[in-house]
CSV table of C-alpha atoms in Angstrom, one decimal:
chain,number,residue,atom,x,y,z
A,1,ARG,CA,11.6,12.8,4.9
A,2,LYS,CA,9.8,10.1,3.1
A,3,GLU,CA,12.1,7.3,1.9
A,4,VAL,CA,10.2,6.9,-1.3
A,5,GLU,CA,9.4,9.9,-3.4
A,6,GLN,CA,6.9,10.4,-6.2
A,7,ASP,CA,5.6,13.3,-8.2
A,8,PRO,CA,1.9,13.5,-7.2
A,9,GLY,CA,0.9,14.8,-10.6
A,10,PRO,CA,-1.7,14.7,-11.9
A,11,PHE,CA,-0.4,13.6,-15.3
A,12,ASN,CA,-3.0,14.4,-17.8
A,13,VAL,CA,-2.6,12.7,-21.2
A,14,PRO,CA,-4.7,11.9,-24.2
A,15,GLU,CA,-5.6,8.3,-25.1
A,16,GLY,CA,-2.8,6.6,-27.0
A,17,ALA,CA,-0.1,8.6,-25.4
A,18,THR,CA,3.0,7.2,-23.7
A,19,VAL,CA,3.6,8.4,-20.2
A,20,ALA,CA,6.3,7.6,-17.6
A,21,PHE,CA,6.6,8.0,-13.9
A,22,ASN,CA,9.6,7.9,-11.7
A,23,CYS,CA,10.0,7.2,-8.1
A,24,THR,CA,13.1,7.8,-6.1
A,25,TYR,CA,14.2,5.9,-3.1
A,26,SER,CA,16.7,6.7,-0.4
A,27,ASN,CA,17.8,3.3,1.0
A,28,SER,CA,20.8,2.3,-1.3
A,29,ALA,CA,20.5,-1.3,0.0
A,30,SER,CA,17.0,-1.7,-1.3
A,31,GLN,CA,16.5,-4.4,-3.9
A,32,SER,CA,12.8,-5.2,-4.1
A,33,PHE,CA,10.3,-2.9,-5.6
A,34,PHE,CA,6.8,-3.0,-6.8
A,35,TRP,CA,4.3,-0.8,-8.6
A,36,TYR,CA,0.7,-0.9,-7.3
A,37,ARG,CA,-2.4,0.8,-8.9
A,38,GLN,CA,-5.0,2.3,-6.8
A,39,ASP,CA,-8.4,3.3,-8.2
A,40,CYS,CA,-10.4,6.1,-6.5
A,41,ARG,CA,-11.8,4.9,-3.2
A,42,LYS,CA,-10.5,1.3,-3.7
A,43,GLU,CA,-7.7,-0.7,-2.3
A,44,PRO,CA,-4.2,-0.8,-3.9
A,45,LYS,CA,-3.6,-3.8,-6.2
A,46,LEU,CA,-0.3,-5.1,-7.5
A,47,LEU,CA,0.5,-3.9,-11.0
A,48,MET,CA,4.1,-5.3,-11.4
A,49,SER,CA,7.2,-6.1,-9.8
A,50,VAL,CA,10.5,-4.3,-10.6
A,51,TYR,CA,13.4,-6.4,-11.4
A,52,SER,CA,17.0,-5.4,-11.8
A,53,SER,CA,16.9,-6.3,-15.5
A,54,GLY,CA,13.6,-4.6,-16.0
A,55,ASN,CA,10.1,-6.0,-16.3
A,56,GLU,CA,7.7,-5.7,-19.2
A,57,ASP,CA,4.0,-6.7,-19.1
A,58,GLY,CA,2.0,-5.8,-22.1
A,59,ARG,CA,1.9,-2.0,-22.4
A,60,PHE,CA,3.7,-1.6,-19.0
A,61,THR,CA,7.4,-1.5,-18.5
A,62,ALA,CA,9.2,-1.1,-15.2
A,63,GLN,CA,12.8,-0.3,-14.8
A,64,LEU,CA,15.2,0.0,-11.9
A,65,ASN,CA,18.2,2.4,-12.0
A,66,ARG,CA,20.5,1.7,-9.0
A,67,ALA,CA,23.1,4.3,-9.8
A,68,SER,CA,20.5,7.1,-9.5
A,69,GLN,CA,18.2,5.3,-7.1
A,70,TYR,CA,15.0,5.5,-8.9
A,71,ILE,CA,12.5,3.2,-10.4
A,72,SER,CA,10.2,4.0,-13.4
A,73,LEU,CA,7.0,2.9,-14.9
A,74,LEU,CA,6.2,3.5,-18.6
A,75,ILE,CA,2.8,3.1,-20.0
A,76,ARG,CA,2.4,2.9,-23.7
A,77,ASP,CA,-0.8,3.4,-25.7
A,78,SER,CA,-2.6,4.8,-22.7
A,79,LYS,CA,-6.3,3.7,-22.2
A,80,LEU,CA,-9.0,5.5,-20.4
A,81,SER,CA,-9.0,2.7,-17.9
A,82,ASP,CA,-5.4,3.4,-17.0
A,83,SER,CA,-6.6,6.5,-15.1
A,84,ALA,CA,-5.7,5.8,-11.4
A,85,THR,CA,-3.0,6.6,-8.9
A,86,TYR,CA,0.2,4.5,-9.2
A,87,LEU,CA,2.1,3.7,-6.0
A,88,CYS,CA,5.7,2.6,-5.9
A,89,VAL,CA,6.9,0.5,-3.0
A,90,ASP,CA,10.2,-0.2,-1.6
A,91,HIS,CA,10.1,-3.6,0.1
A,92,LEU,CA,13.2,-3.2,2.1
A,93,SER,CA,12.9,-0.3,4.5
A,94,GLY,CA,15.4,0.4,7.2
A,95,GLY,CA,16.8,-3.1,6.9
A,96,SER,CA,13.6,-4.9,7.5
A,97,TYR,CA,11.1,-6.3,5.0
A,98,ILE,CA,8.4,-3.8,5.8
A,99,PRO,CA,7.1,-2.0,2.7
A,100,THR,CA,7.4,1.8,2.4
A,101,PHE,CA,4.9,3.2,0.0
A,102,GLY,CA,5.3,6.4,-2.0
A,103,ARG,CA,2.5,8.8,-1.9
A,104,GLY,CA,1.4,8.0,-5.4
A,105,THR,CA,1.2,9.6,-8.8
A,106,SER,CA,-2.1,10.4,-10.3
A,107,LEU,CA,-2.7,9.7,-14.0
A,108,ILE,CA,-5.7,11.0,-15.9
A,109,VAL,CA,-6.2,9.7,-19.4
A,110,HIS,CA,-8.7,11.7,-21.5
A,111,PRO,CA,-10.4,11.0,-24.7
B,1,ASN,CA,-11.3,-17.6,-1.6
B,2,ALA,CA,-12.4,-14.3,-0.1
B,3,GLY,CA,-8.8,-13.0,0.2
B,4,VAL,CA,-8.6,-10.1,2.6
B,5,THR,CA,-11.8,-8.8,4.2
B,6,GLN,CA,-12.3,-5.9,6.6
B,7,THR,CA,-15.1,-5.1,9.0
B,8,PRO,CA,-16.9,-2.6,9.2
B,9,LYS,CA,-16.7,-0.8,5.8
B,10,PHE,CA,-17.7,2.5,7.3
B,11,ARG,CA,-18.2,3.9,10.7
B,12,VAL,CA,-18.9,7.1,12.4
B,13,LEU,CA,-17.5,7.6,15.9
B,14,LYS,CA,-17.7,10.5,18.5
B,15,THR,CA,-14.6,11.7,20.0
B,16,GLY,CA,-13.5,9.4,23.0
B,17,GLN,CA,-15.4,6.4,21.7
B,18,SER,CA,-13.6,3.2,21.2
B,19,MET,CA,-13.9,0.6,18.4
B,20,THR,CA,-12.2,-2.3,16.8
B,21,LEU,CA,-11.5,-2.9,13.2
B,22,LEU,CA,-11.3,-6.5,12.1
B,23,CYS,CA,-9.2,-7.9,9.3
B,24,ALA,CA,-9.4,-11.5,8.1
B,25,GLN,CA,-7.4,-13.3,5.4
B,26,ASP,CA,-7.9,-16.9,4.1
B,27,MET,CA,-4.7,-17.2,2.3
B,28,ASN,CA,-2.5,-18.6,5.2
B,29,HIS,CA,-0.4,-15.5,5.1
B,30,GLU,CA,2.2,-14.9,7.8
B,31,TYR,CA,2.5,-11.1,7.5
B,32,MET,CA,-0.4,-8.8,8.3
B,33,TYR,CA,-0.4,-5.0,8.2
B,34,TRP,CA,-2.6,-2.0,9.1
B,35,TYR,CA,-2.2,1.1,7.1
B,36,ARG,CA,-4.0,4.5,7.2
B,37,GLN,CA,-4.4,6.6,4.1
B,38,ASP,CA,-5.0,10.3,4.2
B,39,PRO,CA,-5.2,12.7,1.3
B,40,GLY,CA,-1.7,13.8,0.2
B,41,MET,CA,0.0,11.5,2.7
B,42,GLY,CA,-0.1,8.1,0.9
B,43,LEU,CA,-0.3,4.8,2.9
B,44,ARG,CA,1.4,5.0,6.3
B,45,LEU,CA,2.0,1.8,8.3
B,46,ILE,CA,0.3,1.8,11.8
B,47,HIS,CA,1.3,-1.7,13.1
B,48,TYR,CA,2.2,-5.0,11.6
B,49,SER,CA,2.5,-8.7,12.5
B,50,VAL,CA,5.0,-11.2,11.3
B,51,GLY,CA,3.1,-14.2,12.8
B,52,GLU,CA,0.5,-15.3,15.1
B,53,GLY,CA,1.0,-13.8,18.6
B,54,THR,CA,3.4,-11.1,17.4
B,55,THR,CA,2.9,-7.5,16.7
B,56,ALA,CA,5.2,-4.5,16.1
B,57,LYS,CA,4.9,-0.8,15.6
B,58,GLY,CA,4.9,0.9,12.3
B,59,GLU,CA,5.4,4.5,11.3
B,60,VAL,CA,2.3,6.0,13.1
B,61,PRO,CA,1.3,3.6,16.0
B,62,ASP,CA,0.2,6.2,18.5
B,63,GLY,CA,-3.4,6.0,19.5
B,64,TYR,CA,-3.8,2.4,18.2
B,65,ASN,CA,-3.4,-1.0,19.5
B,66,VAL,CA,-3.4,-4.4,17.7
B,67,SER,CA,-3.7,-8.1,18.4
B,68,ARG,CA,-3.0,-11.2,16.3
B,69,LEU,CA,-4.5,-14.1,18.4
B,70,LYS,CA,-5.2,-16.2,15.3
B,71,LYS,CA,-3.1,-16.4,12.2
B,72,GLN,CA,-6.0,-15.3,10.0
B,73,ASN,CA,-7.1,-12.3,12.0
B,74,PHE,CA,-5.5,-9.0,12.8
B,75,LEU,CA,-7.4,-6.6,14.9
B,76,LEU,CA,-6.9,-2.8,15.1
B,77,GLY,CA,-8.3,-1.0,18.2
B,78,LEU,CA,-8.9,2.6,18.9
B,79,GLU,CA,-9.2,3.1,22.6
B,80,SER,CA,-10.3,6.8,22.6
B,81,ALA,CA,-10.9,8.0,19.0
B,82,ALA,CA,-9.8,11.5,18.1
B,83,PRO,CA,-10.8,13.5,15.0
B,84,SER,CA,-7.2,13.2,13.8
B,85,GLN,CA,-7.9,9.4,13.3
B,86,THR,CA,-10.5,10.2,10.6
B,87,SER,CA,-9.1,8.2,7.8
B,88,VAL,CA,-9.3,5.2,5.5
B,89,TYR,CA,-7.8,2.2,7.0
B,90,PHE,CA,-6.4,-0.6,4.9
B,91,CYS,CA,-5.4,-4.1,6.0
B,92,ALA,CA,-3.0,-6.1,4.0
B,93,SER,CA,-1.4,-9.5,4.2
B,94,SER,CA,1.6,-11.3,2.5
B,95,TYR,CA,3.5,-14.6,2.7
B,96,LEU,CA,6.5,-14.8,5.1
B,97,THR,CA,9.1,-12.7,3.5
B,98,SER,CA,12.6,-14.3,3.4
B,99,GLY,CA,14.5,-12.0,1.0
B,100,GLU,CA,12.2,-12.7,-1.9
B,101,ARG,CA,9.8,-10.4,-3.4
B,102,GLU,CA,6.3,-10.9,-1.9
B,103,THR,CA,3.3,-8.9,-2.9
B,104,GLN,CA,0.7,-7.6,-0.5
B,105,TYR,CA,-3.0,-8.2,-0.7
B,106,PHE,CA,-5.2,-5.5,0.4
B,107,GLY,CA,-8.7,-5.5,2.0
B,108,PRO,CA,-11.3,-3.1,0.6
B,109,GLY,CA,-10.7,-0.5,3.4
B,110,THR,CA,-12.7,0.9,6.4
B,111,ARG,CA,-13.7,4.5,6.2
B,112,LEU,CA,-13.7,6.0,9.7
B,113,LEU,CA,-15.1,9.4,10.6
B,114,VAL,CA,-14.4,10.7,14.0
B,115,LEU,CA,-16.6,13.7,15.0
């Protein structure tokens, strides 16, 4: 069983919409999470870190819910350029600092 | 600052052939990783290294070997390629992790087709 689970989607939304993805993790001791963005046939790139207190960067907000063991990514006012696959990462896997990636959630923003 | 580079970008192999993928980083990172990415499977860790001269197995190490003779380079070897190793291979690096959040920097990937 994958330790980090994501809904693969695709999430198909119009421009300007608000969309949210969740990512569940199984290691209750995990404390360090990230969201990466991956464009088609490109390498993943860091989008943002996920802090216990939440993290906001422009139109993007990341939250951590320890009680339910999931992290979320909220994108407001979606742009066409937001179309990509979003990967969540648990940076503490099995007690060692080896990242575990989710399989990614595909987002398609249409005009 | 080139970041993380990978060589080659694309390769076609016949079953049983061998090859080495090279990853180089110029950020003085301690940690380096090799992943493979297949449709529907996400990124899976093959091997990783926490410093020069050290390597360790990841989630899917079978059929691969690695070496980290220099801090800036991490080599991934396929001794006898199989069609199941057709994939996109990503190398990544990060600073030494000591309980703090550290991001990974990825190379552009190597697309490998094994016939």
